[in-house]
């Protein structure tokens, strides 16, 4: 009887939150990638490639380094610090790209520059950290679903539940923008600037919210949208929900592989995704065509 209760608790409070969080996080990152690629009309844009993930990693590293834990600011201090830095990075990238009249290419280059900057600052934090702090920072930056609690799952699920229907209603506007460009979209009566601001805000909140709890998981926001496009095409009315499904399945499979491949050692899901994401990213760079959004 006691063993049955223990097994039930393990399933309910360890296994099940991990599985649900994998699906929610994968869906949120993939939808974030779809929105970023749509508003920039560039298939190489994702939360990882514009520096949002690296900024979140720096924010978490600083919070861990200064040792502000449960007694000082609650268990959410590290996620809040990561979330704030991710938002700051996104504001810098998109403000330089659009408010200063620069294009999508400049936005990507700015994001890459900030990604390296935040990575360097994270390395500096690791250099001066104690062994215990260093272990926590490295574990966080690898990206992992270990120890995920139901409250974190609930918060991320709420974000996704709000963002999905909002952007689904704007799917036809995203179609017009990605296929025909700004001029045609404006001629159809669309407020392109408002659409971009809305999509940027929601995509960054989705990505930053997930990353702040599970750590740096790259390439899901890149791979998920492209898998969905390969299967159903570029119509955002279908692409947005299907990309969420692809992202959820991708991260769930990656986490399962990470747990089983080297059992009993659990490989962080961020590492597993990177092994798939890096080759696909290079393939996209080499074979990039305008027809990606057709």
PDB file of C-alpha atoms in Angstrom:
ATOM      1  CA  UNK A   1       0.000   0.000   0.000  1.00  0.00           C
ATOM      2  CA  UNK A   2       2.798   2.388   0.907  1.00  0.00           C
ATOM      3  CA  UNK A   3       4.640   1.505  -2.286  1.00  0.00           C
ATOM      4  CA  UNK A   4       1.503   2.193  -4.329  1.00  0.00           C
ATOM      5  CA  UNK A   5       1.132   5.613  -2.702  1.00  0.00           C
ATOM      6  CA  UNK A   6       4.769   6.430  -3.390  1.00  0.00           C
ATOM      7  CA  UNK A   7       4.416   5.347  -7.014  1.00  0.00           C
ATOM      8  CA  UNK A   8       1.303   7.489  -7.373  1.00  0.00           C
ATOM      9  CA  UNK A   9       3.088  10.517  -5.901  1.00  0.00           C
ATOM     10  CA  UNK A  10       6.049  10.029  -8.225  1.00  0.00           C
ATOM     11  CA  UNK A  11       3.697   9.836 -11.199  1.00  0.00           C
ATOM     12  CA  UNK A  12       1.580  12.815 -10.152  1.00  0.00           C
ATOM     13  CA  UNK A  13       4.267  15.197  -8.912  1.00  0.00           C
ATOM     14  CA  UNK A  14       7.367  14.182 -10.918  1.00  0.00           C
ATOM     15  CA  UNK A  15       6.527  12.355 -14.134  1.00  0.00           C
ATOM     16  CA  UNK A  16       3.272  13.996 -15.168  1.00  0.00           C
ATOM     17  CA  UNK A  17       4.381  17.643 -14.663  1.00  0.00           C
ATOM     18  CA  UNK A  18       7.488  16.892 -16.699  1.00  0.00           C
ATOM     19  CA  UNK A  19       5.492  15.454 -19.598  1.00  0.00           C
ATOM     20  CA  UNK A  20       2.935  18.263 -19.605  1.00  0.00           C
ATOM     21  CA  UNK A  21       5.638  20.937 -19.334  1.00  0.00           C
ATOM     22  CA  UNK A  22       7.516  19.397 -22.264  1.00  0.00           C
ATOM     23  CA  UNK A  23       4.412  19.736 -24.429  1.00  0.00           C
ATOM     24  CA  UNK A  24       3.502  23.227 -23.213  1.00  0.00           C
ATOM     25  CA  UNK A  25       7.069  24.535 -23.522  1.00  0.00           C
ATOM     26  CA  UNK A  26       7.564  23.011 -26.963  1.00  0.00           C
ATOM     27  CA  UNK A  27       4.271  24.448 -28.200  1.00  0.00           C
ATOM     28  CA  UNK A  28       5.010  27.923 -26.816  1.00  0.00           C
ATOM     29  CA  UNK A  29       8.522  28.065 -28.281  1.00  0.00           C
ATOM     30  CA  UNK A  30       7.314  26.837 -31.664  1.00  0.00           C
ATOM     31  CA  UNK A  31       4.453  29.350 -31.823  1.00  0.00           C
ATOM     32  CA  UNK A  32       6.889  32.078 -30.806  1.00  0.00           C
ATOM     33  CA  UNK A  33       9.108  31.060 -33.709  1.00  0.00           C
ATOM     34  CA  UNK A  34       6.189  31.158 -36.165  1.00  0.00           C
ATOM     35  CA  UNK A  35       5.270  34.689 -35.113  1.00  0.00           C
ATOM     36  CA  UNK A  36       8.839  35.989 -35.254  1.00  0.00           C
ATOM     37  CA  UNK A  37       9.396  34.470 -38.686  1.00  0.00           C
ATOM     38  CA  UNK A  38       6.111  35.897 -39.961  1.00  0.00           C
ATOM     39  CA  UNK A  39       6.659  39.490 -38.892  1.00  0.00           C
ATOM     40  CA  UNK A  40      10.240  39.530 -40.180  1.00  0.00           C
ATOM     41  CA  UNK A  41       9.551  37.401 -43.278  1.00  0.00           C
ATOM     42  CA  UNK A  42      12.720  35.514 -42.447  1.00  0.00           C
ATOM     43  CA  UNK A  43      12.842  31.739 -41.833  1.00  0.00           C
ATOM     44  CA  UNK A  44      15.994  31.919 -39.697  1.00  0.00           C
ATOM     45  CA  UNK A  45      14.510  33.960 -36.858  1.00  0.00           C
ATOM     46  CA  UNK A  46      13.667  32.285 -33.561  1.00  0.00           C
ATOM     47  CA  UNK A  47      13.865  33.133 -29.843  1.00  0.00           C
ATOM     48  CA  UNK A  48      17.311  31.533 -29.789  1.00  0.00           C
ATOM     49  CA  UNK A  49      18.804  33.291 -32.802  1.00  0.00           C
ATOM     50  CA  UNK A  50      17.782  36.792 -31.682  1.00  0.00           C
ATOM     51  CA  UNK A  51      19.390  36.384 -28.268  1.00  0.00           C
ATOM     52  CA  UNK A  52      16.316  36.004 -26.049  1.00  0.00           C
ATOM     53  CA  UNK A  53      17.491  32.630 -24.727  1.00  0.00           C
ATOM     54  CA  UNK A  54      21.013  33.863 -23.980  1.00  0.00           C
ATOM     55  CA  UNK A  55      19.635  36.915 -22.192  1.00  0.00           C
ATOM     56  CA  UNK A  56      17.424  34.707 -20.031  1.00  0.00           C
ATOM     57  CA  UNK A  57      20.446  32.573 -19.224  1.00  0.00           C
ATOM     58  CA  UNK A  58      22.360  35.627 -18.068  1.00  0.00           C
ATOM     59  CA  UNK A  59      19.466  36.806 -15.909  1.00  0.00           C
ATOM     60  CA  UNK A  60      19.186  33.423 -14.227  1.00  0.00           C
ATOM     61  CA  UNK A  61      22.950  33.239 -13.736  1.00  0.00           C
ATOM     62  CA  UNK A  62      23.045  36.605 -11.982  1.00  0.00           C
ATOM     63  CA  UNK A  63      20.156  35.603  -9.713  1.00  0.00           C
ATOM     64  CA  UNK A  64      21.873  32.336  -8.813  1.00  0.00           C
ATOM     65  CA  UNK A  65      25.233  34.060  -8.352  1.00  0.00           C
ATOM     66  CA  UNK A  66      23.908  36.545  -5.822  1.00  0.00           C
ATOM     67  CA  UNK A  67      22.236  33.734  -3.945  1.00  0.00           C
ATOM     68  CA  UNK A  68      18.836  35.312  -3.622  1.00  0.00           C
ATOM     69  CA  UNK A  69      16.756  32.289  -2.758  1.00  0.00           C
ATOM     70  CA  UNK A  70      13.527  31.341  -1.129  1.00  0.00           C
ATOM     71  CA  UNK A  71      14.077  33.367   2.027  1.00  0.00           C
ATOM     72  CA  UNK A  72      14.813  36.637   0.235  1.00  0.00           C
ATOM     73  CA  UNK A  73      12.516  36.821  -2.757  1.00  0.00           C
ATOM     74  CA  UNK A  74      10.708  33.557  -3.137  1.00  0.00           C
ATOM     75  CA  UNK A  75      11.193  30.629  -5.455  1.00  0.00           C
ATOM     76  CA  UNK A  76      10.314  32.767  -8.482  1.00  0.00           C
ATOM     77  CA  UNK A  77      13.294  35.105  -8.238  1.00  0.00           C
ATOM     78  CA  UNK A  78      15.438  33.189 -10.738  1.00  0.00           C
ATOM     79  CA  UNK A  79      12.591  32.818 -13.287  1.00  0.00           C
ATOM     80  CA  UNK A  80      11.655  36.492 -12.877  1.00  0.00           C
ATOM     81  CA  UNK A  81      15.254  37.592 -13.390  1.00  0.00           C
ATOM     82  CA  UNK A  82      15.521  35.425 -16.500  1.00  0.00           C
ATOM     83  CA  UNK A  83      12.191  36.730 -17.813  1.00  0.00           C
ATOM     84  CA  UNK A  84      13.197  40.375 -17.273  1.00  0.00           C
ATOM     85  CA  UNK A  85      16.518  39.995 -19.096  1.00  0.00           C
ATOM     86  CA  UNK A  86      14.844  38.175 -21.981  1.00  0.00           C
ATOM     87  CA  UNK A  87      12.322  41.000 -22.370  1.00  0.00           C
ATOM     88  CA  UNK A  88      15.107  43.584 -22.206  1.00  0.00           C
ATOM     89  CA  UNK A  89      17.004  41.836 -24.979  1.00  0.00           C
ATOM     90  CA  UNK A  90      13.893  41.604 -27.152  1.00  0.00           C
ATOM     91  CA  UNK A  91      13.115  45.294 -26.662  1.00  0.00           C
ATOM     92  CA  UNK A  92      16.654  46.209 -27.728  1.00  0.00           C
ATOM     93  CA  UNK A  93      16.564  43.991 -30.805  1.00  0.00           C
ATOM     94  CA  UNK A  94      13.155  45.007 -32.115  1.00  0.00           C
ATOM     95  CA  UNK A  95      13.526  48.692 -31.284  1.00  0.00           C
ATOM     96  CA  UNK A  96      16.756  48.879 -33.260  1.00  0.00           C
ATOM     97  CA  UNK A  97      15.226  46.922 -36.122  1.00  0.00           C
ATOM     98  CA  UNK A  98      11.939  48.763 -36.540  1.00  0.00           C
ATOM     99  CA  UNK A  99      11.903  52.034 -34.632  1.00  0.00           C
ATOM    100  CA  UNK A 100      15.163  53.097 -36.278  1.00  0.00           C
ATOM    101  CA  UNK A 101      14.022  52.080 -39.734  1.00  0.00           C
ATOM    102  CA  UNK A 102      16.271  49.040 -40.026  1.00  0.00           C
ATOM    103  CA  UNK A 103      15.128  45.815 -41.667  1.00  0.00           C
ATOM    104  CA  UNK A 104      14.818  42.178 -40.675  1.00  0.00           C
ATOM    105  CA  UNK A 105      18.402  41.432 -41.639  1.00  0.00           C
ATOM    106  CA  UNK A 106      19.639  44.089 -39.236  1.00  0.00           C
ATOM    107  CA  UNK A 107      17.407  42.639 -36.535  1.00  0.00           C
ATOM    108  CA  UNK A 108      18.981  39.206 -36.914  1.00  0.00           C
ATOM    109  CA  UNK A 109      22.492  40.648 -36.821  1.00  0.00           C
ATOM    110  CA  UNK A 110      21.600  42.697 -33.748  1.00  0.00           C
ATOM    111  CA  UNK A 111      20.167  39.604 -32.097  1.00  0.00           C
ATOM    112  CA  UNK A 112      23.284  37.589 -32.844  1.00  0.00           C
ATOM    113  CA  UNK A 113      25.461  40.358 -31.414  1.00  0.00           C
ATOM    114  CA  UNK A 114      23.387  40.486 -28.226  1.00  0.00           C
ATOM    115  CA  UNK A 115      23.407  36.700 -28.028  1.00  0.00           C
ATOM    116  CA  UNK A 116      27.210  36.718 -27.949  1.00  0.00           C
ATOM    117  CA  UNK A 117      27.221  39.608 -25.486  1.00  0.00           C
ATOM    118  CA  UNK A 118      24.922  37.866 -23.012  1.00  0.00           C
ATOM    119  CA  UNK A 119      26.812  34.594 -23.491  1.00  0.00           C
ATOM    120  CA  UNK A 120      30.059  36.368 -22.633  1.00  0.00           C
ATOM    121  CA  UNK A 121      28.515  37.944 -19.542  1.00  0.00           C
ATOM    122  CA  UNK A 122      27.169  34.557 -18.474  1.00  0.00           C
ATOM    123  CA  UNK A 123      30.663  33.106 -18.878  1.00  0.00           C
ATOM    124  CA  UNK A 124      32.027  35.929 -16.718  1.00  0.00           C
ATOM    125  CA  UNK A 125      29.498  35.074 -14.008  1.00  0.00           C
ATOM    126  CA  UNK A 126      30.530  31.426 -14.196  1.00  0.00           C
ATOM    127  CA  UNK A 127      34.199  32.388 -13.922  1.00  0.00           C
ATOM    128  CA  UNK A 128      33.739  34.075 -10.537  1.00  0.00           C
ATOM    129  CA  UNK A 129      31.089  31.689  -9.182  1.00  0.00           C
ATOM    130  CA  UNK A 130      31.675  29.135  -6.453  1.00  0.00           C
ATOM    131  CA  UNK A 131      31.504  25.435  -7.277  1.00  0.00           C
ATOM    132  CA  UNK A 132      27.936  25.167  -6.022  1.00  0.00           C
ATOM    133  CA  UNK A 133      26.822  28.272  -7.912  1.00  0.00           C
ATOM    134  CA  UNK A 134      28.626  27.120 -11.047  1.00  0.00           C
ATOM    135  CA  UNK A 135      26.870  23.752 -10.958  1.00  0.00           C
ATOM    136  CA  UNK A 136      23.463  25.443 -10.687  1.00  0.00           C
ATOM    137  CA  UNK A 137      24.216  27.933 -13.463  1.00  0.00           C
ATOM    138  CA  UNK A 138      25.503  25.281 -15.860  1.00  0.00           C
ATOM    139  CA  UNK A 139      22.533  23.016 -15.143  1.00  0.00           C
ATOM    140  CA  UNK A 140      20.133  25.882 -15.849  1.00  0.00           C
ATOM    141  CA  UNK A 141      21.814  26.958 -19.081  1.00  0.00           C
ATOM    142  CA  UNK A 142      21.694  23.396 -20.413  1.00  0.00           C
ATOM    143  CA  UNK A 143      17.902  23.496 -20.386  1.00  0.00           C
ATOM    144  CA  UNK A 144      16.172  20.813 -18.376  1.00  0.00           C
ATOM    145  CA  UNK A 145      12.725  19.671 -17.294  1.00  0.00           C
ATOM    146  CA  UNK A 146      13.992  18.125 -14.067  1.00  0.00           C
ATOM    147  CA  UNK A 147      12.053  19.161 -10.984  1.00  0.00           C
ATOM    148  CA  UNK A 148       9.310  21.029 -12.833  1.00  0.00           C
ATOM    149  CA  UNK A 149       6.362  21.782 -10.547  1.00  0.00           C
ATOM    150  CA  UNK A 150       2.672  22.107 -11.360  1.00  0.00           C
ATOM    151  CA  UNK A 151       2.610  25.846 -10.605  1.00  0.00           C
ATOM    152  CA  UNK A 152       5.210  26.498 -13.313  1.00  0.00           C
ATOM    153  CA  UNK A 153       3.291  24.282 -15.731  1.00  0.00           C
ATOM    154  CA  UNK A 154       0.109  26.197 -14.969  1.00  0.00           C
ATOM    155  CA  UNK A 155       1.671  29.612 -15.561  1.00  0.00           C
ATOM    156  CA  UNK A 156       3.149  28.575 -18.907  1.00  0.00           C
ATOM    157  CA  UNK A 157      -0.105  26.911 -19.945  1.00  0.00           C
ATOM    158  CA  UNK A 158      -2.041  30.098 -19.184  1.00  0.00           C
ATOM    159  CA  UNK A 159       0.373  32.131 -21.335  1.00  0.00           C
ATOM    160  CA  UNK A 160      -0.078  29.699 -24.213  1.00  0.00           C
ATOM    161  CA  UNK A 161      -3.858  29.621 -23.793  1.00  0.00           C
ATOM    162  CA  UNK A 162      -3.995  33.421 -24.058  1.00  0.00           C
ATOM    163  CA  UNK A 163      -1.554  33.812 -26.947  1.00  0.00           C
ATOM    164  CA  UNK A 164      -2.861  31.081 -29.263  1.00  0.00           C
ATOM    165  CA  UNK A 165      -6.430  32.375 -29.783  1.00  0.00           C
ATOM    166  CA  UNK A 166      -5.266  35.998 -30.068  1.00  0.00           C
ATOM    167  CA  UNK A 167      -2.843  35.221 -32.885  1.00  0.00           C
ATOM    168  CA  UNK A 168      -5.202  32.716 -34.484  1.00  0.00           C
ATOM    169  CA  UNK A 169      -7.640  35.578 -35.085  1.00  0.00           C
ATOM    170  CA  UNK A 170      -4.862  37.495 -36.831  1.00  0.00           C
ATOM    171  CA  UNK A 171      -3.786  34.566 -39.012  1.00  0.00           C
ATOM    172  CA  UNK A 172      -5.110  36.085 -42.248  1.00  0.00           C
ATOM    173  CA  UNK A 173      -3.201  39.297 -41.522  1.00  0.00           C
ATOM    174  CA  UNK A 174      -0.009  37.297 -41.036  1.00  0.00           C
ATOM    175  CA  UNK A 175      -0.713  35.568 -44.364  1.00  0.00           C
ATOM    176  CA  UNK A 176      -1.035  38.906 -46.138  1.00  0.00           C
ATOM    177  CA  UNK A 177       2.120  40.253 -44.521  1.00  0.00           C
ATOM    178  CA  UNK A 178       4.335  37.248 -45.212  1.00  0.00           C
ATOM    179  CA  UNK A 179       3.129  36.596 -48.759  1.00  0.00           C
ATOM    180  CA  UNK A 180       2.597  40.107 -50.141  1.00  0.00           C
ATOM    181  CA  UNK A 181       4.610  42.414 -47.896  1.00  0.00           C
ATOM    182  CA  UNK A 182       3.892  45.647 -46.062  1.00  0.00           C
ATOM    183  CA  UNK A 183       2.511  47.681 -48.965  1.00  0.00           C
ATOM    184  CA  UNK A 184      -0.144  45.184 -50.007  1.00  0.00           C
ATOM    185  CA  UNK A 185      -1.060  44.505 -46.377  1.00  0.00           C
ATOM    186  CA  UNK A 186      -1.607  48.221 -45.782  1.00  0.00           C
ATOM    187  CA  UNK A 187      -3.660  48.501 -48.968  1.00  0.00           C
ATOM    188  CA  UNK A 188      -5.973  45.853 -47.504  1.00  0.00           C
ATOM    189  CA  UNK A 189      -6.632  48.111 -44.534  1.00  0.00           C
ATOM    190  CA  UNK A 190      -4.262  46.426 -42.101  1.00  0.00           C
ATOM    191  CA  UNK A 191      -2.389  48.336 -39.431  1.00  0.00           C
ATOM    192  CA  UNK A 192       0.956  46.649 -40.059  1.00  0.00           C
ATOM    193  CA  UNK A 193       2.748  48.423 -37.241  1.00  0.00           C
ATOM    194  CA  UNK A 194       0.133  47.346 -34.695  1.00  0.00           C
ATOM    195  CA  UNK A 195       0.240  43.776 -36.004  1.00  0.00           C
ATOM    196  CA  UNK A 196       4.005  43.654 -35.643  1.00  0.00           C
ATOM    197  CA  UNK A 197       3.973  45.100 -32.136  1.00  0.00           C
ATOM    198  CA  UNK A 198       1.287  42.626 -31.041  1.00  0.00           C
ATOM    199  CA  UNK A 199       3.063  39.637 -32.573  1.00  0.00           C
ATOM    200  CA  UNK A 200       6.431  40.718 -31.173  1.00  0.00           C
ATOM    201  CA  UNK A 201       5.049  41.203 -27.683  1.00  0.00           C
ATOM    202  CA  UNK A 202       3.200  37.891 -27.574  1.00  0.00           C
ATOM    203  CA  UNK A 203       6.031  35.879 -29.126  1.00  0.00           C
ATOM    204  CA  UNK A 204       8.598  37.258 -26.686  1.00  0.00           C
ATOM    205  CA  UNK A 205       6.327  36.731 -23.671  1.00  0.00           C
ATOM    206  CA  UNK A 206       5.689  33.128 -24.748  1.00  0.00           C
ATOM    207  CA  UNK A 207       9.370  32.346 -25.237  1.00  0.00           C
ATOM    208  CA  UNK A 208      10.640  34.217 -22.188  1.00  0.00           C
ATOM    209  CA  UNK A 209       7.950  32.740 -19.956  1.00  0.00           C
ATOM    210  CA  UNK A 210       8.896  29.183 -20.863  1.00  0.00           C
ATOM    211  CA  UNK A 211      12.661  29.714 -20.835  1.00  0.00           C
ATOM    212  CA  UNK A 212      12.517  31.336 -17.410  1.00  0.00           C
ATOM    213  CA  UNK A 213      11.282  28.032 -15.934  1.00  0.00           C
ATOM    214  CA  UNK A 214      12.996  25.323 -17.993  1.00  0.00           C
ATOM    215  CA  UNK A 215      16.249  27.029 -18.954  1.00  0.00           C
ATOM    216  CA  UNK A 216      17.831  27.632 -22.333  1.00  0.00           C
ATOM    217  CA  UNK A 217      16.315  25.313 -24.929  1.00  0.00           C
ATOM    218  CA  UNK A 218      17.368  26.379 -28.383  1.00  0.00           C
ATOM    219  CA  UNK A 219      16.109  25.541 -31.864  1.00  0.00           C
ATOM    220  CA  UNK A 220      12.583  24.376 -30.950  1.00  0.00           C
ATOM    221  CA  UNK A 221      11.354  27.770 -32.142  1.00  0.00           C
ATOM    222  CA  UNK A 222      13.203  27.152 -35.405  1.00  0.00           C
ATOM    223  CA  UNK A 223      12.542  23.475 -36.046  1.00  0.00           C
ATOM    224  CA  UNK A 224       8.870  23.357 -35.018  1.00  0.00           C
ATOM    225  CA  UNK A 225       7.630  25.976 -37.521  1.00  0.00           C
ATOM    226  CA  UNK A 226       9.595  24.448 -40.388  1.00  0.00           C
ATOM    227  CA  UNK A 227       8.343  20.947 -39.674  1.00  0.00           C
ATOM    228  CA  UNK A 228       4.801  22.313 -39.697  1.00  0.00           C
ATOM    229  CA  UNK A 229       5.371  24.190 -42.978  1.00  0.00           C
ATOM    230  CA  UNK A 230       6.782  21.079 -44.628  1.00  0.00           C
ATOM    231  CA  UNK A 231       3.590  19.178 -43.748  1.00  0.00           C
ATOM    232  CA  UNK A 232       0.733  21.673 -44.177  1.00  0.00           C
ATOM    233  CA  UNK A 233       2.199  24.709 -45.964  1.00  0.00           C
ATOM    234  CA  UNK A 234       2.394  28.352 -44.979  1.00  0.00           C
ATOM    235  CA  UNK A 235      -1.248  29.251 -44.258  1.00  0.00           C
ATOM    236  CA  UNK A 236      -1.097  30.651 -40.728  1.00  0.00           C
ATOM    237  CA  UNK A 237      -4.690  29.624 -40.019  1.00  0.00           C
ATOM    238  CA  UNK A 238      -3.374  26.053 -39.924  1.00  0.00           C
ATOM    239  CA  UNK A 239       0.299  26.763 -39.346  1.00  0.00           C
ATOM    240  CA  UNK A 240      -0.025  28.322 -35.881  1.00  0.00           C
ATOM    241  CA  UNK A 241      -1.886  25.420 -34.203  1.00  0.00           C
ATOM    242  CA  UNK A 242       0.036  22.771 -36.126  1.00  0.00           C
ATOM    243  CA  UNK A 243       3.374  24.354 -35.219  1.00  0.00           C
ATOM    244  CA  UNK A 244       2.290  24.157 -31.579  1.00  0.00           C
ATOM    245  CA  UNK A 245       1.634  20.435 -32.023  1.00  0.00           C
ATOM    246  CA  UNK A 246       4.990  19.896 -33.752  1.00  0.00           C
ATOM    247  CA  UNK A 247       6.863  21.805 -31.061  1.00  0.00           C
ATOM    248  CA  UNK A 248       5.117  19.890 -28.290  1.00  0.00           C
ATOM    249  CA  UNK A 249       5.872  16.538 -29.915  1.00  0.00           C
ATOM    250  CA  UNK A 250       9.471  17.522 -30.651  1.00  0.00           C
ATOM    251  CA  UNK A 251      10.308  18.538 -27.093  1.00  0.00           C
ATOM    252  CA  UNK A 252       8.472  15.564 -25.597  1.00  0.00           C
ATOM    253  CA  UNK A 253      10.388  13.141 -27.825  1.00  0.00           C
ATOM    254  CA  UNK A 254      13.682  14.920 -27.106  1.00  0.00           C
ATOM    255  CA  UNK A 255      13.092  14.709 -23.357  1.00  0.00           C
ATOM    256  CA  UNK A 256      12.183  11.031 -23.615  1.00  0.00           C
ATOM    257  CA  UNK A 257      15.355  10.327 -25.589  1.00  0.00           C
ATOM    258  CA  UNK A 258      17.407  12.254 -23.042  1.00  0.00           C
ATOM    259  CA  UNK A 259      15.980  10.171 -20.199  1.00  0.00           C
ATOM    260  CA  UNK A 260      16.319   6.781 -21.879  1.00  0.00           C
ATOM    261  CA  UNK A 261      19.434   7.023 -24.059  1.00  0.00           C
ATOM    262  CA  UNK A 262      21.953   6.994 -21.199  1.00  0.00           C
ATOM    263  CA  UNK A 263      19.774   5.697 -18.367  1.00  0.00           C
ATOM    264  CA  UNK A 264      20.079   6.115 -15.409  1.00  0.00           C
ATOM    265  CA  UNK A 265      21.837   9.362 -16.401  1.00  0.00           C
ATOM    266  CA  UNK A 266      19.378  11.978 -17.673  1.00  0.00           C
ATOM    267  CA  UNK A 267      20.676  14.070 -20.573  1.00  0.00           C
ATOM    268  CA  UNK A 268      19.329  17.664 -20.472  1.00  0.00           C
ATOM    269  CA  UNK A 269      16.696  18.208 -23.127  1.00  0.00           C
ATOM    270  CA  UNK A 270      18.480  21.331 -24.384  1.00  0.00           C
ATOM    271  CA  UNK A 271      21.456  19.212 -25.429  1.00  0.00           C
ATOM    272  CA  UNK A 272      19.286  16.672 -27.252  1.00  0.00           C
ATOM    273  CA  UNK A 273      17.438  19.393 -29.164  1.00  0.00           C
ATOM    274  CA  UNK A 274      20.728  21.078 -30.104  1.00  0.00           C
ATOM    275  CA  UNK A 275      22.013  17.887 -31.740  1.00  0.00           C
ATOM    276  CA  UNK A 276      19.007  18.027 -34.070  1.00  0.00           C
ATOM    277  CA  UNK A 277      18.728  21.801 -34.329  1.00  0.00           C
ATOM    278  CA  UNK A 278      22.253  22.710 -35.379  1.00  0.00           C
ATOM    279  CA  UNK A 279      22.295  20.579 -38.571  1.00  0.00           C
ATOM    280  CA  UNK A 280      18.821  21.791 -39.516  1.00  0.00           C
ATOM    281  CA  UNK A 281      19.795  25.418 -38.921  1.00  0.00           C
ATOM    282  CA  UNK A 282      22.830  25.026 -41.181  1.00  0.00           C
ATOM    283  CA  UNK A 283      20.634  23.397 -43.812  1.00  0.00           C
ATOM    284  CA  UNK A 284      18.249  26.359 -43.699  1.00  0.00           C
ATOM    285  CA  UNK A 285      21.111  28.832 -43.997  1.00  0.00           C
ATOM    286  CA  UNK A 286      22.513  27.037 -47.034  1.00  0.00           C
ATOM    287  CA  UNK A 287      19.244  26.366 -48.848  1.00  0.00           C
ATOM    288  CA  UNK A 288      17.267  29.453 -47.840  1.00  0.00           C
ATOM    289  CA  UNK A 289      14.745  30.556 -50.466  1.00  0.00           C
ATOM    290  CA  UNK A 290      11.925  33.055 -50.589  1.00  0.00           C
ATOM    291  CA  UNK A 291       9.506  30.213 -51.260  1.00  0.00           C
ATOM    292  CA  UNK A 292       9.849  29.171 -47.609  1.00  0.00           C
ATOM    293  CA  UNK A 293       6.757  31.281 -46.861  1.00  0.00           C
ATOM    294  CA  UNK A 294       4.795  30.298 -49.939  1.00  0.00           C
TER     295      UNK A 294
END
